Short mmCIF file of C-alpha atoms in Angstrom, two decimals:
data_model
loop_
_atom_site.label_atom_id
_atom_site.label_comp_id
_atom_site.label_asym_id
_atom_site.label_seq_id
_atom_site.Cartn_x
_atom_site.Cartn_y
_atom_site.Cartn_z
CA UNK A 41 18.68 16.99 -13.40
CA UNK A 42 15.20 18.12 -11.68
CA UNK A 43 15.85 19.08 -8.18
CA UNK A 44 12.96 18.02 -5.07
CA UNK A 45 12.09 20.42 -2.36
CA UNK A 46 13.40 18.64 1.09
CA UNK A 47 12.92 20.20 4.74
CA UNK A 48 14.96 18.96 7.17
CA UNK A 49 15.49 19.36 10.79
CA UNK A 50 19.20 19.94 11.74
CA UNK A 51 20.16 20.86 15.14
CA UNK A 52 16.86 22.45 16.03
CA UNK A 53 16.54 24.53 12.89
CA UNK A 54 14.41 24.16 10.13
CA UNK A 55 16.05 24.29 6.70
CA UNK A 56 14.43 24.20 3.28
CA UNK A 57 16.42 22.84 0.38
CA UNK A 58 16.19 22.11 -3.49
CA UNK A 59 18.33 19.33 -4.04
CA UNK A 60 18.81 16.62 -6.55
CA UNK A 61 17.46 13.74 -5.28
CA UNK A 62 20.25 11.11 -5.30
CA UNK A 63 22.17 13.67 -2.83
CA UNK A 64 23.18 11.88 0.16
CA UNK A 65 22.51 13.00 4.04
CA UNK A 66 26.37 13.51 4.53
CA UNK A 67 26.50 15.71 1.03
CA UNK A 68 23.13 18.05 2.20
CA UNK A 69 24.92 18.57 5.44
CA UNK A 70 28.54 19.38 4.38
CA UNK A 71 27.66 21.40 1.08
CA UNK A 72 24.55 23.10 1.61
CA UNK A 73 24.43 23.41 5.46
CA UNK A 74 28.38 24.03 5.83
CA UNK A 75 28.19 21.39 8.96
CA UNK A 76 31.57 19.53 8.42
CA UNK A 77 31.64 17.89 11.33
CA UNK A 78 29.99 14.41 10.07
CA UNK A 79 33.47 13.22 7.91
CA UNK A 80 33.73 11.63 4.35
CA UNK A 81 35.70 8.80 4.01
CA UNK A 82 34.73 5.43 2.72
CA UNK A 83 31.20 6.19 1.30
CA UNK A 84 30.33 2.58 2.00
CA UNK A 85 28.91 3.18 5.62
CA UNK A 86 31.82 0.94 7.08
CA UNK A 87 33.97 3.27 8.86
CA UNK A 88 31.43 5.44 11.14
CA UNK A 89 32.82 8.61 10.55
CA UNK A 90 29.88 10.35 8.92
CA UNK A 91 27.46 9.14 11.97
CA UNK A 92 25.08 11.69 12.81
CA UNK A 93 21.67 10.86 15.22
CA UNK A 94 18.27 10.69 13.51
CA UNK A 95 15.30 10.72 15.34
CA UNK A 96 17.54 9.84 18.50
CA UNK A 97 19.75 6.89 16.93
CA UNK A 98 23.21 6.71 15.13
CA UNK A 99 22.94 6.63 11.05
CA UNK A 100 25.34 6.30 8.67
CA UNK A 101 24.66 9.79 6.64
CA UNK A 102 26.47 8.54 3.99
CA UNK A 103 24.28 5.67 3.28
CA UNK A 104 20.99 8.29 3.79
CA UNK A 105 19.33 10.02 0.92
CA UNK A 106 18.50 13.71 2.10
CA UNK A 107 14.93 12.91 1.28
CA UNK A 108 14.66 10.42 3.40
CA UNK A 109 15.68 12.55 6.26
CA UNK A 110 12.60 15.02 5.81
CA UNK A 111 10.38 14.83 9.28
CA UNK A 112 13.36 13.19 11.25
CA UNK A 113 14.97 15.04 13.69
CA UNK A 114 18.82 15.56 12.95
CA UNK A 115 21.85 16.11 15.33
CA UNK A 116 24.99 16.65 14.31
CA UNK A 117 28.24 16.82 16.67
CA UNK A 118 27.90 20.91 16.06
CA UNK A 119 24.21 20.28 17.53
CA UNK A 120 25.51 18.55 20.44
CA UNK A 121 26.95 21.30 22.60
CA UNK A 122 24.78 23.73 24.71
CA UNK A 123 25.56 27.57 25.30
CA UNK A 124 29.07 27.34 24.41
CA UNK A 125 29.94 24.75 26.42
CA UNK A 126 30.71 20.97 25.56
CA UNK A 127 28.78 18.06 25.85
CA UNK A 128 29.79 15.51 28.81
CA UNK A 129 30.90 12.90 26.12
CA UNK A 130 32.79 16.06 24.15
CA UNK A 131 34.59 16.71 27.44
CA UNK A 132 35.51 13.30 28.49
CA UNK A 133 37.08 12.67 25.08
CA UNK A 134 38.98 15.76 25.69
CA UNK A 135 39.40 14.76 29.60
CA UNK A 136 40.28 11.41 28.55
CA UNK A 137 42.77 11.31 25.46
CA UNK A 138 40.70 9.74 23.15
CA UNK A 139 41.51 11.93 20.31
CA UNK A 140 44.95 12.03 18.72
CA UNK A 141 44.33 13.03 14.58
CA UNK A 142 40.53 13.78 15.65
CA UNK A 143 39.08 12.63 12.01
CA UNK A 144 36.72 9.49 13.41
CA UNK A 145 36.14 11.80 16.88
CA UNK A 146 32.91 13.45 15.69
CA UNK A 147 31.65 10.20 14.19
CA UNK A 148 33.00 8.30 17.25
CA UNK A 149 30.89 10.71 19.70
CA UNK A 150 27.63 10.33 17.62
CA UNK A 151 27.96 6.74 18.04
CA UNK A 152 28.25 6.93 21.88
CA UNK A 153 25.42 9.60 22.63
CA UNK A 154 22.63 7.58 20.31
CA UNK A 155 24.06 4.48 22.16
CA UNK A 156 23.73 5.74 25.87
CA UNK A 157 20.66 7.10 24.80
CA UNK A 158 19.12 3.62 24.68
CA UNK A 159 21.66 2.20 27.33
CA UNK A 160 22.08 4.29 29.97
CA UNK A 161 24.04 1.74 32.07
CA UNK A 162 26.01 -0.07 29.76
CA UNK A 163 29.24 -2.61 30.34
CA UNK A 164 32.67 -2.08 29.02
CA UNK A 165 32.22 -5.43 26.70
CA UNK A 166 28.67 -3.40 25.42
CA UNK A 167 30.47 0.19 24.60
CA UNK A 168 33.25 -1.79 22.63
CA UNK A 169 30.74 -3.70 20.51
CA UNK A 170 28.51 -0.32 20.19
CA UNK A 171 31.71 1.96 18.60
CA UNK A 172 32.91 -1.64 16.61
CA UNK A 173 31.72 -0.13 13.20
CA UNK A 174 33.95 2.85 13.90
CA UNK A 175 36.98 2.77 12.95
CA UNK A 176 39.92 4.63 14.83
CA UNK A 177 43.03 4.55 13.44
CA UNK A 178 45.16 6.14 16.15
CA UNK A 179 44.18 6.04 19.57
CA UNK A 180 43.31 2.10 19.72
CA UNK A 181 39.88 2.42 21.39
CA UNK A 182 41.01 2.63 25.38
CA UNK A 183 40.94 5.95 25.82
CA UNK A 184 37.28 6.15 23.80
CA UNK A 185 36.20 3.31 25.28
CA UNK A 186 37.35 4.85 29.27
CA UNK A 187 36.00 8.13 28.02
CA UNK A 188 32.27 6.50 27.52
CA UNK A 189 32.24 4.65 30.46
CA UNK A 190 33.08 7.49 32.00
CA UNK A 191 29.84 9.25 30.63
CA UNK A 192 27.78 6.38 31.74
CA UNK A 193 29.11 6.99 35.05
CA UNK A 194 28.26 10.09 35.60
CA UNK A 195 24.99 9.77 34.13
CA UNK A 196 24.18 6.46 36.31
CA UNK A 197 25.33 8.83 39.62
CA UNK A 198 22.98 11.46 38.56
CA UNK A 199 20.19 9.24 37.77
CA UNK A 200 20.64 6.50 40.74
CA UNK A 201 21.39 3.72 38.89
CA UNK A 202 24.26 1.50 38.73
CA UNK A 203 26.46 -0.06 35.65
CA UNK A 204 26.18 -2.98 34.76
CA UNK A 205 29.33 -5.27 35.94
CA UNK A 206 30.69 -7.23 33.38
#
């Protein structure tokens, strides 16, 4: 099979790649880029734990050809922490408990930053229906769902704003 020339954008470096053109987001990443942290499970975008943020949001990279990643920004949970240290949202699932097995956790992080990215002051009811298309099969949500808010917090002290009540 012909392969296309793709350049994509992963955690703030440029990579070109020939790839065949039917290869998914999740495959580029994993086999050519050796950035395992985005999972493969159900292939069928219904279990969240290939998320990954493109151009700022939460995408299913299983369900995204590699082409059609070209000119987007990509961030994968490697991407996510800064000179060695965590992000807030690694730490608080850390901080928190929310990871038992750890399989959905990267997926389950993506989710959260490209949500509180567009909702900086979210409710409770608002973080559970954000991570609802991610499924956890150990930790029963609590813990991730405390670990967000907890996030949110922080960020709403540091910005002046307040949470929303629910």
């Amino acid at each position: 099979m012909s392969k296309i020339l793709v350049e994509l954008q992963v955690n703030g470096e440029s990579h070109e790649l020939a790839i065949e053109p039917h290869r998914t987001l999740l495959e580029v990443l994993r086999e050519n880029l050796g950035l395992t942290g985005a999972k493969e499970a159900c292939d069928l975008g219904e279990c969240g734990v290939c998320m990954v943020l493109m151009g700022g949001k939460p995408v299913l990279s299983c369900l995204v050809l590699a082409a059609d990643a070209q000119g987007q920004e990509i961030v994968t949970i490697e991407g996510l922490a800064q000179g060695g240290k965590p992000h807030p949202l690694q730490q608080a699932f850390v901080e928190h408990g929310a990871i038992q097995c750890g399989y959905c956790t990267p997926g389950m992080i993506m989710t959260a930053k490209g949500f509180l990215n567009s909702h900086p002051a979210p409710t409770e009811e608002d973080v559970r229906k954000a991570i609802g298309n991610n499924i956890c099969r150990c930790t029963g949500y609590k813990k991730i769902v405390e670990a967000i808010m907890d996030v949110a917090s922080q960020n709403a002290v540091q910005s002046g704003e307040e949470l929303a009540k629910v």
